[in-house]
PDB file of C-alpha atoms in Angstrom:
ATOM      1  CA  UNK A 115       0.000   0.000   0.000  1.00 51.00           C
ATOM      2  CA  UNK A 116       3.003   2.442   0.588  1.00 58.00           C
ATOM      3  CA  UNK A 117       4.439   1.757  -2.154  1.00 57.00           C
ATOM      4  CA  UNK A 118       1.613   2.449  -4.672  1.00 61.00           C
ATOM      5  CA  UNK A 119       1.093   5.253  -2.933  1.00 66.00           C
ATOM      6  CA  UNK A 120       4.904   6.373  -3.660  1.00 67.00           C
ATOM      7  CA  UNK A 121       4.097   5.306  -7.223  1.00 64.00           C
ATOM      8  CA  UNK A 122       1.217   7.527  -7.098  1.00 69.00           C
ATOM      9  CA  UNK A 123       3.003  10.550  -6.110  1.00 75.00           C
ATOM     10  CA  UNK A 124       5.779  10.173  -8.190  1.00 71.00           C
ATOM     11  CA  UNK A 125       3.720   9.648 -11.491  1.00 70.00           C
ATOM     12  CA  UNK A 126       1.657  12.618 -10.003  1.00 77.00           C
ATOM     13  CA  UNK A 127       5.322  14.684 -10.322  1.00 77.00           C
ATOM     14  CA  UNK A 128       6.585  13.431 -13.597  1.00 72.00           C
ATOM     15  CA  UNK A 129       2.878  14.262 -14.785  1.00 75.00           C
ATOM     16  CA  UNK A 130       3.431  17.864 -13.768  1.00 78.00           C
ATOM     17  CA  UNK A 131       7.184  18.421 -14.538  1.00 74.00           C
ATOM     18  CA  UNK A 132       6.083  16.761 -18.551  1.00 71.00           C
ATOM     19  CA  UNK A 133       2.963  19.442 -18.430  1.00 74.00           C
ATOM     20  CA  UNK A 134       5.522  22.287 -17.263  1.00 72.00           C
ATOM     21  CA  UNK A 135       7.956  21.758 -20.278  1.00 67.00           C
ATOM     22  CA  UNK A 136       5.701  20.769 -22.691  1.00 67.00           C
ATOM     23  CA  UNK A 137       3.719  24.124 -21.928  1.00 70.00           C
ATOM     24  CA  UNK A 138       6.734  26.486 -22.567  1.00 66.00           C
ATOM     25  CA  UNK A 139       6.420  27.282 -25.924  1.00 58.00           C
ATOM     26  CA  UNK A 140      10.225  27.791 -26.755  1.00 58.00           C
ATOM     27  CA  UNK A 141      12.623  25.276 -24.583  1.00 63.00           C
ATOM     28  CA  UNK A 142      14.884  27.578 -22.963  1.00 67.00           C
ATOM     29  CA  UNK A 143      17.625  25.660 -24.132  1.00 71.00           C
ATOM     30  CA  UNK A 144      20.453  27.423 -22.001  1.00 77.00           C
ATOM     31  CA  UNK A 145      18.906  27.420 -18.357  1.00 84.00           C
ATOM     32  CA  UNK A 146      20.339  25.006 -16.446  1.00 89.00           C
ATOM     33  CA  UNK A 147      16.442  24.396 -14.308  1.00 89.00           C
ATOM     34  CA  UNK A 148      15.168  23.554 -17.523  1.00 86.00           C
ATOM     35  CA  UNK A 149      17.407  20.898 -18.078  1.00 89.00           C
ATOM     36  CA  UNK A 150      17.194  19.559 -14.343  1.00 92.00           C
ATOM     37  CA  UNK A 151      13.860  19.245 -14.154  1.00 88.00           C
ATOM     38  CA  UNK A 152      14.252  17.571 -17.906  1.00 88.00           C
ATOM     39  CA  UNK A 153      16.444  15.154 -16.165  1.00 93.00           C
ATOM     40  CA  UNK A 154      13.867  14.905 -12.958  1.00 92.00           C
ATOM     41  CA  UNK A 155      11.359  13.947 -15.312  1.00 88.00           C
ATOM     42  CA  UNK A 156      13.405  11.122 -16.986  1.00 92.00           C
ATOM     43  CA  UNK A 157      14.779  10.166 -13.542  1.00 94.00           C
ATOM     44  CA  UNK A 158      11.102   9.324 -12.338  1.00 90.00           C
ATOM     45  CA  UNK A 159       9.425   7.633 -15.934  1.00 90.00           C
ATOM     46  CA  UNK A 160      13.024   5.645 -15.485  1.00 94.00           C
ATOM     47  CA  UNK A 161      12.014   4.309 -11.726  1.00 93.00           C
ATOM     48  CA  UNK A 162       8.147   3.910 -12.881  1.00 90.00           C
ATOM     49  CA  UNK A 163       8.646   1.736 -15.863  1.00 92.00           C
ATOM     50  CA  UNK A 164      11.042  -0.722 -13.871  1.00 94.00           C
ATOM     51  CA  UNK A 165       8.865  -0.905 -11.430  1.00 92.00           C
ATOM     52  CA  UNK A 166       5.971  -1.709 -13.184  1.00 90.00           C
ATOM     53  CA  UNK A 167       8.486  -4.225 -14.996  1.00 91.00           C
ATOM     54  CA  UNK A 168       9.595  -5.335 -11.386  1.00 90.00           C
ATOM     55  CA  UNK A 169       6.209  -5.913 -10.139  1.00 89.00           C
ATOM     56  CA  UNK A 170       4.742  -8.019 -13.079  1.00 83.00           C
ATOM     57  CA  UNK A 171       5.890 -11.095 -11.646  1.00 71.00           C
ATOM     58  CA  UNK A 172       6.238  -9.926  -8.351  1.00 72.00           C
ATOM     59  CA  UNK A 173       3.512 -12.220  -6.276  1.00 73.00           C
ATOM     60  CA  UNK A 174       2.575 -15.913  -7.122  1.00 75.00           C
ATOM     61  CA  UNK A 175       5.113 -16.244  -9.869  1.00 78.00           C
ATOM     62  CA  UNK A 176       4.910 -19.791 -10.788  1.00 79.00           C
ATOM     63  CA  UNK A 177       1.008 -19.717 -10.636  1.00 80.00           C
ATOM     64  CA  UNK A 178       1.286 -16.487 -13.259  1.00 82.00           C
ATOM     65  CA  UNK A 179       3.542 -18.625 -15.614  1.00 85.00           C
ATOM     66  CA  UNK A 180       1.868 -21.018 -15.387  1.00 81.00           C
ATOM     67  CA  UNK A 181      -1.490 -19.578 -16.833  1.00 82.00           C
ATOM     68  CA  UNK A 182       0.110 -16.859 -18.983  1.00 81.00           C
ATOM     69  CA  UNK A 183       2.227 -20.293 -20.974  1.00 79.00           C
ATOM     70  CA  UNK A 184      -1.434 -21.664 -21.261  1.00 81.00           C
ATOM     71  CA  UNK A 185       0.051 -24.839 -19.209  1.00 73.00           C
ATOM     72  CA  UNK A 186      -3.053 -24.223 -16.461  1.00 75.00           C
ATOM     73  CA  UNK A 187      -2.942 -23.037 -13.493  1.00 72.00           C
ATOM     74  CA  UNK A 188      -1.503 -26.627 -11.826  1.00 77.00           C
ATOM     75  CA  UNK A 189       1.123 -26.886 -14.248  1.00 82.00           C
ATOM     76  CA  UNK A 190       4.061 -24.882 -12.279  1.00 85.00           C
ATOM     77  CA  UNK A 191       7.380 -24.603 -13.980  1.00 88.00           C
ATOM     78  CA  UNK A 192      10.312 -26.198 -12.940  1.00 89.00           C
ATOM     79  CA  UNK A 193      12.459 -23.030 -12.939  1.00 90.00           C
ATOM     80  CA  UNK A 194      11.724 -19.265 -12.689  1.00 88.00           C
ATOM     81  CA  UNK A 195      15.109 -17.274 -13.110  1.00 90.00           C
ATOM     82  CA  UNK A 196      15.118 -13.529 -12.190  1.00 90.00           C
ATOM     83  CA  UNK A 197      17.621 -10.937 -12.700  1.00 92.00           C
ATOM     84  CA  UNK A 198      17.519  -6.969 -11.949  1.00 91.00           C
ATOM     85  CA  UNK A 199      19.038  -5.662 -15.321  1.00 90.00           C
ATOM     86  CA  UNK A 200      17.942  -6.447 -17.744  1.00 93.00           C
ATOM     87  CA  UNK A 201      14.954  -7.145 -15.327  1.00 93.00           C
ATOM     88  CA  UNK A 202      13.344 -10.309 -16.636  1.00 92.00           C
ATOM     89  CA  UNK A 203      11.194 -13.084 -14.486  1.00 90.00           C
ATOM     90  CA  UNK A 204      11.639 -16.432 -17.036  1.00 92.00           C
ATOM     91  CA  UNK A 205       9.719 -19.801 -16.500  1.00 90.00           C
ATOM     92  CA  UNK A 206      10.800 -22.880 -17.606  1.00 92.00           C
ATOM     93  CA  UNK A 207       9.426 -26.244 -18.036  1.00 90.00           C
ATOM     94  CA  UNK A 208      10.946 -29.470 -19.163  1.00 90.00           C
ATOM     95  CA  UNK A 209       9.480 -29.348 -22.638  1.00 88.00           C
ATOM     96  CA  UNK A 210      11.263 -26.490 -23.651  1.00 89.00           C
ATOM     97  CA  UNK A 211       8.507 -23.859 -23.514  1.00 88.00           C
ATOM     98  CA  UNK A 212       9.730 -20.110 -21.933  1.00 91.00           C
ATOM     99  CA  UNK A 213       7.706 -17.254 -21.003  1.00 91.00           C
ATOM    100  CA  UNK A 214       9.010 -14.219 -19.527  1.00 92.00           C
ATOM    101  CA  UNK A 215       6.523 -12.273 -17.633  1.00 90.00           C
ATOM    102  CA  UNK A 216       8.256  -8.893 -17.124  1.00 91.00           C
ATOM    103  CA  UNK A 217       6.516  -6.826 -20.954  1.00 90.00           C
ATOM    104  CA  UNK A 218       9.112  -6.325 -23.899  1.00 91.00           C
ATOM    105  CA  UNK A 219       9.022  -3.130 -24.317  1.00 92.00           C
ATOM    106  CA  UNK A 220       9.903  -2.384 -20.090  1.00 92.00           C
ATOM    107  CA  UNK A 221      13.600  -2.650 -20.584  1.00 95.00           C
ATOM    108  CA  UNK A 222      13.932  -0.711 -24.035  1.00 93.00           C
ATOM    109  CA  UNK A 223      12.338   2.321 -21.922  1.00 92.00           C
ATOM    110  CA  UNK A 224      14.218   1.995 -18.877  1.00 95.00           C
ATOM    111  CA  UNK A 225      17.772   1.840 -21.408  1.00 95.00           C
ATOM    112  CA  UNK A 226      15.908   5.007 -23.068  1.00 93.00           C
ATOM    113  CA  UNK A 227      15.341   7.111 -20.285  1.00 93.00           C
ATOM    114  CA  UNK A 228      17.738   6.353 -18.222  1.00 96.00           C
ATOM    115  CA  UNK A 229      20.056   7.743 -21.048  1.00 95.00           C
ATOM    116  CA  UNK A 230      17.406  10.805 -21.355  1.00 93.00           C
ATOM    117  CA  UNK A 231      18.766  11.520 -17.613  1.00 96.00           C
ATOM    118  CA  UNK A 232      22.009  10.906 -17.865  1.00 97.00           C
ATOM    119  CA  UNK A 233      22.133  13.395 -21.091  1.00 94.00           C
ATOM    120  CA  UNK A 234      20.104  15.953 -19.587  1.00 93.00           C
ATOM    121  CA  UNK A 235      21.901  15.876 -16.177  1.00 96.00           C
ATOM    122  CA  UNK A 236      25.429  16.039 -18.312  1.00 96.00           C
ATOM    123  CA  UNK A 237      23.610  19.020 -20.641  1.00 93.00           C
ATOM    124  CA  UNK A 238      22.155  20.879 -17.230  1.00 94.00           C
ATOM    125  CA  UNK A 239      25.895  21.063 -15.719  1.00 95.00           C
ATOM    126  CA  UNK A 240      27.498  22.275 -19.143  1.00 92.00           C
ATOM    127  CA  UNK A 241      24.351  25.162 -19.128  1.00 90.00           C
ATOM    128  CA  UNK A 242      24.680  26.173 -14.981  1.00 91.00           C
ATOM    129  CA  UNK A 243      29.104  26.090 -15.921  1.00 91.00           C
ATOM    130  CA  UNK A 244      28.520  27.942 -19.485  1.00 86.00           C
ATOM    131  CA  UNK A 245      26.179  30.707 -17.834  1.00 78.00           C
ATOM    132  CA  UNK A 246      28.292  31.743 -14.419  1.00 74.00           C
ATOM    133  CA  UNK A 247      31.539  31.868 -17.184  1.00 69.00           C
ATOM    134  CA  UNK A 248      28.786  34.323 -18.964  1.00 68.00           C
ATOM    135  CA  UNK A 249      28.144  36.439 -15.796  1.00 67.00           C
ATOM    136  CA  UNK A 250      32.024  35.799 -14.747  1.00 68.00           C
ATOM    137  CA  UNK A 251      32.613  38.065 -18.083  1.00 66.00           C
ATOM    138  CA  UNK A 252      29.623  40.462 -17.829  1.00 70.00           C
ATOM    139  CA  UNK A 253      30.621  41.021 -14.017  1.00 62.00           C
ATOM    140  CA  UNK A 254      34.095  41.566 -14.753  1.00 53.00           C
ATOM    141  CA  UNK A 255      33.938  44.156 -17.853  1.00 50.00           C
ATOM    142  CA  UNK A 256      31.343  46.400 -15.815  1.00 47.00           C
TER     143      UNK A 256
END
């Protein structure tokens, strides 16, 4: 319950960040708050795609497989292997049949935002250094 309520509040702030850029109707493309809260905003779709990823085979994972492969709901397979990155949950049964229950497309979007933040955190430090160098110059000829 806490944590959908987390997951709640942080979709609630990635909801409003996206709004706030999207509504200004030129990027300002050299201020170093646009770029953070650019990176904010990739930061939290990053941690709420995984998540949802994380959770889809989160409770009663054999029983899930199970169904989802079309085996039944008694037919449990004989291994489930899970790893964090790339986050996958894969059954397995003897007969050679493998389902993974964490979506396709979760991983592709955590790689692709993840590299929005990184890119947008690395572009809001070259803005914040490029502007006091600015002022540094303005300050100094006055």
């Amino acid at each position: 319950m806490i944590f959908a309520g987390a997951a709640l509040l942080l979709l609630v702030f990635v909801l409003a960040k996206s709004v706030r850029l999207l509504r200004a109707r030129a990027f300002p493309w050299r201020d170093p708050r646009a770029w953070s809260a650019a990176a904010a905003v990739c930061l939290g779709i990053t941690f709420f795609v995984y998540m949802f990823g994380a959770l889809s085979g989160f409770t009663q994972t054999s029983e899930v497989c199970a169904v989802k492969s079309g085996h039944g709901s008694g037919n449990r397979p004989d291994s489930v292997t899970e790893t964090s990155f790339p986050l996958s949950y894969e059954c397995r049964w003897n007969d050679g049949t493998t389902i993974d229950l964490v979506p396709a497309w979760v991983n592709p979007a955590v790689f692709v935002f993840a590299t929005g933040f990184v890119l947008c955190s690395a572009k809001a430090v070259h803005a914040a250094v490029t502007s006091r160098a600015v002022t540094s110059r303005t300050g100094a000829s006055s």
